[in-house]
mmCIF file of N, CA, C and O in Angstrom:
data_model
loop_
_atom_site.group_PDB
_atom_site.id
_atom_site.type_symbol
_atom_site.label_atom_id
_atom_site.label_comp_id
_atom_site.label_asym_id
_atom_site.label_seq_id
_atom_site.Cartn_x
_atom_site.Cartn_y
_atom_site.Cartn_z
ATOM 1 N N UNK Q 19 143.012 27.104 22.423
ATOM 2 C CA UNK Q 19 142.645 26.958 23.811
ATOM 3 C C UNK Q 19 141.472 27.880 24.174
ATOM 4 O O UNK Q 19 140.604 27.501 24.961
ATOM 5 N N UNK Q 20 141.447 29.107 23.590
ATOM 6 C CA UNK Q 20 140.607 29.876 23.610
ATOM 7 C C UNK Q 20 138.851 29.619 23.372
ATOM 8 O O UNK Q 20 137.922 30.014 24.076
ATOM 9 N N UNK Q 21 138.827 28.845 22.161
ATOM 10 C CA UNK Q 21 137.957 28.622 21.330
ATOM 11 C C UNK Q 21 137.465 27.063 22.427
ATOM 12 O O UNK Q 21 136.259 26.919 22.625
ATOM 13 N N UNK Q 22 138.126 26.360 22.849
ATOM 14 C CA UNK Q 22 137.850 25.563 23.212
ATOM 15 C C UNK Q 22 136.807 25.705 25.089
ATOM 16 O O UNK Q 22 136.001 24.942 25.622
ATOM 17 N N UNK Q 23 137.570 27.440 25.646
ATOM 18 C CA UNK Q 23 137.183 27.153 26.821
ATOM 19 C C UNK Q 23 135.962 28.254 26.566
ATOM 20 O O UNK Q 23 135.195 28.322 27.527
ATOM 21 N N UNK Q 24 135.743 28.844 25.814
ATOM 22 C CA UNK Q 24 134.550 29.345 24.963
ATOM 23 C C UNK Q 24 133.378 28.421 25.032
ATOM 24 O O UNK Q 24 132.342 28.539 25.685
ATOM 25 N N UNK Q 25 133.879 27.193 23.977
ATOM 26 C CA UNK Q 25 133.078 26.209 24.204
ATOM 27 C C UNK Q 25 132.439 25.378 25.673
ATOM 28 O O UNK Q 25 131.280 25.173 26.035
ATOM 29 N N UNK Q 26 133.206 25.177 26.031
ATOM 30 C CA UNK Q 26 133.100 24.804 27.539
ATOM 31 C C UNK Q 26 131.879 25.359 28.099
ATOM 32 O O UNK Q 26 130.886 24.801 28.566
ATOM 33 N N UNK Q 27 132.228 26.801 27.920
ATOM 34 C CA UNK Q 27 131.569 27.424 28.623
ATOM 35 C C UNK Q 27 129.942 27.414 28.443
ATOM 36 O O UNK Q 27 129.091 27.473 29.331
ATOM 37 N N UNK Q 28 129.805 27.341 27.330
ATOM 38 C CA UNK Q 28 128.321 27.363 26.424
ATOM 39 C C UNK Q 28 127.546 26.089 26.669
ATOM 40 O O UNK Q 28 126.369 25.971 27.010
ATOM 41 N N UNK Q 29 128.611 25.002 26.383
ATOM 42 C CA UNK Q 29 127.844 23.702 27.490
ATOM 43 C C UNK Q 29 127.504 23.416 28.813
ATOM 44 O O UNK Q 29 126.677 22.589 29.197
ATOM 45 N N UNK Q 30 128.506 24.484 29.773
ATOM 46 C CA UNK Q 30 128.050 24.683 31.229
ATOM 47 C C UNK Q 30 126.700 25.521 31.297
ATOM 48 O O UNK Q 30 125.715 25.168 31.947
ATOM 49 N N UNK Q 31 126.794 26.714 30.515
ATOM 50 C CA UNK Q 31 125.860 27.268 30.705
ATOM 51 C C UNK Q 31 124.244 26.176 30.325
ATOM 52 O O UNK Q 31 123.186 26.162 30.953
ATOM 53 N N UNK Q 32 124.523 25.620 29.460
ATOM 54 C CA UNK Q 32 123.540 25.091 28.641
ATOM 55 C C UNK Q 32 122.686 24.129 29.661
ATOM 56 O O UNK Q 32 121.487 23.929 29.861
ATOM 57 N N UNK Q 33 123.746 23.706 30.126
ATOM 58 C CA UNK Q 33 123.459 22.268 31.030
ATOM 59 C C UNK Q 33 123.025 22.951 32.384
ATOM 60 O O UNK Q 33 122.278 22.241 33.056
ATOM 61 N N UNK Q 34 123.275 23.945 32.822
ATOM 62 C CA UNK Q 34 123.109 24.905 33.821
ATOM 63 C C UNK Q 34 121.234 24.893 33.692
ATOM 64 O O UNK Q 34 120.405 24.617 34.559
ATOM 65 N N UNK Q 35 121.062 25.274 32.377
ATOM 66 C CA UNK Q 35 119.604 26.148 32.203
ATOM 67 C C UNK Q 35 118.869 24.963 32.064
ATOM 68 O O UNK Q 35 117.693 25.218 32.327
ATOM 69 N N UNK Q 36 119.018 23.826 31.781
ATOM 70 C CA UNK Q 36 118.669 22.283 31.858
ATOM 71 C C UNK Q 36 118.191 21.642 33.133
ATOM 72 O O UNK Q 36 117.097 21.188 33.470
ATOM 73 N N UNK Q 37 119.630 21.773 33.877
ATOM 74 C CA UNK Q 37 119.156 21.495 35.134
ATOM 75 C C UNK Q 37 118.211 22.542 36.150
ATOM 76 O O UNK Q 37 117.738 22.151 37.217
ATOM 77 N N UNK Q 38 118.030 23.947 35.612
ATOM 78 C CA UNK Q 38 116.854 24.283 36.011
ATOM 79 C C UNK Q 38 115.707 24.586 35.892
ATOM 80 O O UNK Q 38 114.947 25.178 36.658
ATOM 81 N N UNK Q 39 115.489 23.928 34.323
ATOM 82 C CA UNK Q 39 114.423 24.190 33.899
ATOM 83 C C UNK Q 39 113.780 22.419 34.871
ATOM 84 O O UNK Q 39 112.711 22.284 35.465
ATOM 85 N N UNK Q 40 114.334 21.891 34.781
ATOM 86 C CA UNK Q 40 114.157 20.512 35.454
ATOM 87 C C UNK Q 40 114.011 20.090 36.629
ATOM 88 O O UNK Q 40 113.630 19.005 37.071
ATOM 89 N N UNK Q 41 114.563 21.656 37.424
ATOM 90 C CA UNK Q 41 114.376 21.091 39.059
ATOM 91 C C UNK Q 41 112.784 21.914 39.611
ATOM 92 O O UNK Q 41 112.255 21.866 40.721
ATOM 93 N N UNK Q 42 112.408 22.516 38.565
ATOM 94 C CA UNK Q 42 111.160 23.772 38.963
ATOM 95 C C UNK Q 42 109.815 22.069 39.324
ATOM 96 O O UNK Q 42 109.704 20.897 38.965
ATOM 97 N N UNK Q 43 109.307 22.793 39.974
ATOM 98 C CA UNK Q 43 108.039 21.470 40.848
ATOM 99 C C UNK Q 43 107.133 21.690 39.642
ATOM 100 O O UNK Q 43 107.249 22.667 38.902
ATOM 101 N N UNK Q 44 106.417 20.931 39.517
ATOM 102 C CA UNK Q 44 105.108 20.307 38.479
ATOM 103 C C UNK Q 44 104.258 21.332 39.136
ATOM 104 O O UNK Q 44 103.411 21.628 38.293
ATOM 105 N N UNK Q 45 104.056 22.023 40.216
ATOM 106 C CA UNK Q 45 102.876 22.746 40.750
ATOM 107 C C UNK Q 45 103.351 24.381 40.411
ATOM 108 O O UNK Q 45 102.430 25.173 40.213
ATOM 109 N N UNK Q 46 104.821 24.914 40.339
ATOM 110 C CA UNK Q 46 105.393 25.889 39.987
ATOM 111 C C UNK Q 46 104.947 26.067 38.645
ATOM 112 O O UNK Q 46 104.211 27.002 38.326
ATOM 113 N N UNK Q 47 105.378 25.176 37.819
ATOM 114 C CA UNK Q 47 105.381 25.090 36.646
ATOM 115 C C UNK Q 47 103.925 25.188 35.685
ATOM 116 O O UNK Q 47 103.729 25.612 34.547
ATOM 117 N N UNK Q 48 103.074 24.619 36.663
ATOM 118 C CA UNK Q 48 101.704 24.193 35.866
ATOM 119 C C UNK Q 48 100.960 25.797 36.238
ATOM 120 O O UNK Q 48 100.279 26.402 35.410
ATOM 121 N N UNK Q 49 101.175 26.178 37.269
ATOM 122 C CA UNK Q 49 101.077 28.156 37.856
ATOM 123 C C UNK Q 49 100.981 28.665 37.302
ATOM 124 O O UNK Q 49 99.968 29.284 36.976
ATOM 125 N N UNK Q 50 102.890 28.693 36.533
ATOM 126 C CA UNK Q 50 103.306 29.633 35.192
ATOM 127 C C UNK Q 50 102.298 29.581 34.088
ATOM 128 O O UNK Q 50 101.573 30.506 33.722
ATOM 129 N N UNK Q 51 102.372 28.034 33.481
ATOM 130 C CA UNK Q 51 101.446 27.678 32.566
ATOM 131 C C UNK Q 51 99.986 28.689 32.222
ATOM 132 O O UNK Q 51 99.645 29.387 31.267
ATOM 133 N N UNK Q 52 99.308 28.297 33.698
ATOM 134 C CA UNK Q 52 97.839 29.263 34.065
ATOM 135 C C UNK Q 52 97.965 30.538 33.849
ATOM 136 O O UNK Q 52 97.154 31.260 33.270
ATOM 137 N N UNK Q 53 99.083 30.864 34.353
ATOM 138 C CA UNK Q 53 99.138 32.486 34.318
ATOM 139 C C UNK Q 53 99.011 33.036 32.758
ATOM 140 O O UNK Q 53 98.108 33.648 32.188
ATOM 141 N N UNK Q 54 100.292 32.559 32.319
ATOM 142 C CA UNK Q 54 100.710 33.171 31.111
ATOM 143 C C UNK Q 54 99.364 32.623 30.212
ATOM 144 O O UNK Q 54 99.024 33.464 29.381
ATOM 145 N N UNK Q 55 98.697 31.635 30.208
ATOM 146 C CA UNK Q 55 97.260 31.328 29.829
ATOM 147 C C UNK Q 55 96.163 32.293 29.660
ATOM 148 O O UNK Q 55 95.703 32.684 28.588
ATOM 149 N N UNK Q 56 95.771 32.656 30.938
ATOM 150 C CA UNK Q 56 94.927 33.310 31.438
ATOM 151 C C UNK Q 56 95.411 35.241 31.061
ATOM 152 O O UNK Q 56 94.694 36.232 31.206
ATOM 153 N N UNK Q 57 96.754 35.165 30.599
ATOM 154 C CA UNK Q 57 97.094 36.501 30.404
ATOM 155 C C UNK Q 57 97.400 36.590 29.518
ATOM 156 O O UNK Q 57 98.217 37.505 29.415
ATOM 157 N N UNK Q 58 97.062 35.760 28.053
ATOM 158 C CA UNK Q 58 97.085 35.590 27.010
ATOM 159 C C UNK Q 58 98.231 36.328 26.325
ATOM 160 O O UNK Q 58 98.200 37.209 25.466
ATOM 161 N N UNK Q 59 99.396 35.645 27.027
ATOM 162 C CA UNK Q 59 100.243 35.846 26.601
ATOM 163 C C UNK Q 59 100.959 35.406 24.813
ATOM 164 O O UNK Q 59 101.992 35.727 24.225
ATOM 165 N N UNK Q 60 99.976 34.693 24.524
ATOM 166 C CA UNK Q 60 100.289 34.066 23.221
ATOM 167 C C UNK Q 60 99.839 35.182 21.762
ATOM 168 O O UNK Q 60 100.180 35.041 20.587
ATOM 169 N N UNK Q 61 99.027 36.203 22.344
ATOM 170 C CA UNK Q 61 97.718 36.915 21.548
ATOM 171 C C UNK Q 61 99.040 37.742 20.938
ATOM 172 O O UNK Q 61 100.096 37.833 21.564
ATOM 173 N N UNK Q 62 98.807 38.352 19.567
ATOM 174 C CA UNK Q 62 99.423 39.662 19.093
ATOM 175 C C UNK Q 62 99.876 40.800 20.179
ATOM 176 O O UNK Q 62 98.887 41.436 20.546
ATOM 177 N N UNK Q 63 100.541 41.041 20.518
ATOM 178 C CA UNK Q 63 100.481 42.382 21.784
ATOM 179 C C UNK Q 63 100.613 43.861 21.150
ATOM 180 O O UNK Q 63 100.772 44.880 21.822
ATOM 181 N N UNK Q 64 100.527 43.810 19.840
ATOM 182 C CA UNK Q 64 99.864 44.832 19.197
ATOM 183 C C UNK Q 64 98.567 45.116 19.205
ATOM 184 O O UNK Q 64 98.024 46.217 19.292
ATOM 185 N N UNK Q 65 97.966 43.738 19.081
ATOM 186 C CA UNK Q 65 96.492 44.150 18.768
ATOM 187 C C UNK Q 65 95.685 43.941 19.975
ATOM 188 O O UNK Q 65 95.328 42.795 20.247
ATOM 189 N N UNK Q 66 95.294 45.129 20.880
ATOM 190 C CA UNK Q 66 94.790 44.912 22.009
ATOM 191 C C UNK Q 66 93.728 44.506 22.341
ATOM 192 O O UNK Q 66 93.581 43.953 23.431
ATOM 193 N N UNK Q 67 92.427 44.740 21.216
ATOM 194 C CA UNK Q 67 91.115 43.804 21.268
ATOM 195 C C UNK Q 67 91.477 42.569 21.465
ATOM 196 O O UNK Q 67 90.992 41.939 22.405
ATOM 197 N N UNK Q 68 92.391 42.009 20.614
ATOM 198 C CA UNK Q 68 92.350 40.539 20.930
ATOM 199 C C UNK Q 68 92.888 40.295 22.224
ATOM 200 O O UNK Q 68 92.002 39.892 22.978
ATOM 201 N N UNK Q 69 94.078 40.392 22.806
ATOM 202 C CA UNK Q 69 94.565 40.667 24.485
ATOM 203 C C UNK Q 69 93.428 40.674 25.004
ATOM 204 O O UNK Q 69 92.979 39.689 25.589
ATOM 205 N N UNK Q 70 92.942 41.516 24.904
ATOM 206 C CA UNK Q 70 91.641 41.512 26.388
ATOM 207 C C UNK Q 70 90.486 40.923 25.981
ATOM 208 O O UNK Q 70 89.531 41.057 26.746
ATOM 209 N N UNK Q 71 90.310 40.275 24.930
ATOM 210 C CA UNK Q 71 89.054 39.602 24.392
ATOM 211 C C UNK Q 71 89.318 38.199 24.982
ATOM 212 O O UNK Q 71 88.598 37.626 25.800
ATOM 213 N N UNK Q 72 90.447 37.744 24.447
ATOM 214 C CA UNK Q 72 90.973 36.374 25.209
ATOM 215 C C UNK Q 72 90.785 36.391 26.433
ATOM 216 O O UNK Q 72 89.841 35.727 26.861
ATOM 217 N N UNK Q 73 91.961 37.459 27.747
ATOM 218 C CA UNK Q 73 91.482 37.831 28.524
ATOM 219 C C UNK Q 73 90.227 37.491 29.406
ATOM 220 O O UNK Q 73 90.276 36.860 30.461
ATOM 221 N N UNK Q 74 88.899 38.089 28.720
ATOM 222 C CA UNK Q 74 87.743 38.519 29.281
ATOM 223 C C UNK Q 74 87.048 37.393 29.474
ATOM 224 O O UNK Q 74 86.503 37.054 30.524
ATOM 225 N N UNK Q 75 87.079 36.495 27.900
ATOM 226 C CA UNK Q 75 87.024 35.167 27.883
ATOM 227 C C UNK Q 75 87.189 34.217 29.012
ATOM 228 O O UNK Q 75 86.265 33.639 29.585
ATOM 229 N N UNK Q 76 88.389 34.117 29.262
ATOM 230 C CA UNK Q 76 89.717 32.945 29.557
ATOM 231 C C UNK Q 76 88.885 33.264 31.286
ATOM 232 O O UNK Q 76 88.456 32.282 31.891
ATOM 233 N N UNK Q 77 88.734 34.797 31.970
ATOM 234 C CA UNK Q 77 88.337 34.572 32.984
ATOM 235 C C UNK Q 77 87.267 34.630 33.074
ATOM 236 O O UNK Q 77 86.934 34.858 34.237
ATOM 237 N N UNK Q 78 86.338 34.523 32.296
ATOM 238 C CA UNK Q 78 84.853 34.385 32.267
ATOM 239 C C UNK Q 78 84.680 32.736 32.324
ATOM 240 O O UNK Q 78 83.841 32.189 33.040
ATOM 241 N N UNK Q 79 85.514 32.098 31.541
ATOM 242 C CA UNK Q 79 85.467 30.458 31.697
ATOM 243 C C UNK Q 79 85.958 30.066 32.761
ATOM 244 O O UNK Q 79 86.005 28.840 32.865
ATOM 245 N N UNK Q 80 86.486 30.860 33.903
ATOM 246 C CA UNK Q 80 86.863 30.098 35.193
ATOM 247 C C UNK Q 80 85.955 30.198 35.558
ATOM 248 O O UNK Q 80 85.323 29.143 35.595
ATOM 249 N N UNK Q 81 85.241 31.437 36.070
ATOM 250 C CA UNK Q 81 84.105 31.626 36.816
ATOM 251 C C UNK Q 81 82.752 30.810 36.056
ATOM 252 O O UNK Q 81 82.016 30.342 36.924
ATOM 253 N N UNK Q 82 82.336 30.578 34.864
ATOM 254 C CA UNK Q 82 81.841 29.788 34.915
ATOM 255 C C UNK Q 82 82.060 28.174 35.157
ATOM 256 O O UNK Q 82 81.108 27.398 35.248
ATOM 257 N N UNK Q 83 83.449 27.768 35.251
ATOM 258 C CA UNK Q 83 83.737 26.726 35.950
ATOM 259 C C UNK Q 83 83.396 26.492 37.292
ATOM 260 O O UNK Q 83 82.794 25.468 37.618
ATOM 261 N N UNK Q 84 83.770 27.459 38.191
ATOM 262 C CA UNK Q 84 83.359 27.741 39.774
ATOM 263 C C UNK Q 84 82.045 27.272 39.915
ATOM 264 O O UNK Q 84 81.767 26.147 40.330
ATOM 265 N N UNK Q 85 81.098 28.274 39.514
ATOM 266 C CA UNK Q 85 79.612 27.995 39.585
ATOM 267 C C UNK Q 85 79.091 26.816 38.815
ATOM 268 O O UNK Q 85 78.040 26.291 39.183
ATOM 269 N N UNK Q 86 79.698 26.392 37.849
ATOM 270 C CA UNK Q 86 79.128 25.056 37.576
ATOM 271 C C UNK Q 86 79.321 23.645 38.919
ATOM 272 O O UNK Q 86 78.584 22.758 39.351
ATOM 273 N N UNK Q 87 80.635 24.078 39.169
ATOM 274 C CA UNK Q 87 81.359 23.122 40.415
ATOM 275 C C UNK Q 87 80.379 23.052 41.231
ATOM 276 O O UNK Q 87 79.750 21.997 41.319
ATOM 277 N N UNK Q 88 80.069 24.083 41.946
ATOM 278 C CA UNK Q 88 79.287 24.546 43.235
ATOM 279 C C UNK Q 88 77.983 23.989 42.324
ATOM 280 O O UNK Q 88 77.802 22.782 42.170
ATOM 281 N N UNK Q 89 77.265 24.817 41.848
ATOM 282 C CA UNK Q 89 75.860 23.945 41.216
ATOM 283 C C UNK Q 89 75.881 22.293 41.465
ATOM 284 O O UNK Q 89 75.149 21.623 42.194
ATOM 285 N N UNK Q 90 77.023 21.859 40.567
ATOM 286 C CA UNK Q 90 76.975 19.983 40.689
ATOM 287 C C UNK Q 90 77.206 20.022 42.487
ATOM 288 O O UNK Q 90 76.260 19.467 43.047
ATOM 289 N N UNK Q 91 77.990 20.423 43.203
ATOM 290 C CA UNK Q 91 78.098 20.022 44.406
ATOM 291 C C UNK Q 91 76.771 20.091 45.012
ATOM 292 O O UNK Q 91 76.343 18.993 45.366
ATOM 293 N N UNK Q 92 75.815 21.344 45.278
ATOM 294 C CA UNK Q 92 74.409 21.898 45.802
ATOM 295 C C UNK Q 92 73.860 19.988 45.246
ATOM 296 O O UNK Q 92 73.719 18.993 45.957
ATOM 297 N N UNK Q 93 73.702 20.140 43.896
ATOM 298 C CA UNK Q 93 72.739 18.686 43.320
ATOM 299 C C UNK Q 93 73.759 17.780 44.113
ATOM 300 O O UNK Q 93 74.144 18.647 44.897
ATOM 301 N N UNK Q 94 74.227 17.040 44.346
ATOM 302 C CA UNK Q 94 74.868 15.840 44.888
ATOM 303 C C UNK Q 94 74.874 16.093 45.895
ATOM 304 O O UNK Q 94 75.501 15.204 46.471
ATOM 305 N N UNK Q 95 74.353 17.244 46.983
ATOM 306 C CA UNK Q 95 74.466 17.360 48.526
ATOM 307 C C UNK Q 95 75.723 17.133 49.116
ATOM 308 O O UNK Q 95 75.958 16.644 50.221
ATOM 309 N N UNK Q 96 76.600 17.589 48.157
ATOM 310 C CA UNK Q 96 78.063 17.604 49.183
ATOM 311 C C UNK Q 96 78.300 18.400 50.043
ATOM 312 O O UNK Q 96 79.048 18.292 51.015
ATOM 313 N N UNK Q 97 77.262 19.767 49.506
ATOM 314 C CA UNK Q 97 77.633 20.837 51.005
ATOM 315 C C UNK Q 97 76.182 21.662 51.211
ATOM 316 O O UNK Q 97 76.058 22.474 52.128
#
């Protein structure tokens, strides 16, 4: 009986972390995504050149995203 409500339990929990990995919004989620992206969370976290090289990178390619945006907008007279 023991072993069984053990079990139980591991599928509630399971199904628990299911249903909330599932109820988080596509705009929450895609956030996280950016963040942990942009904070190169994937890099060695030993090796700190690479951390902040990615880093320096990752937000150097937004900002040149920005100003490219704005540039095409200026040429197409949107603003």
């Amino acid at each position: 009986m023991k072993q069984d409500d053990g079990e139980r339990e591991r599928e509630a929990r399971a199904a628990l972390r299911r249903v909330e990995a599932d109820s988080g919004s596509i705009f929450s989620s895609a956030l996280a995504r950016a963040s942990n992206h942009l904070a190169a969370r994937e890099a060695d976290p030993d090796d700190m050149i690479e951390v902040w090289g990615r880093r320096v990178g990752r937000v150097l390619s937004v900002i040149g995203f920005i100003v490219l945006s704005y540039l095409l907008g200026e040429q197409l007279r949107l603003w």
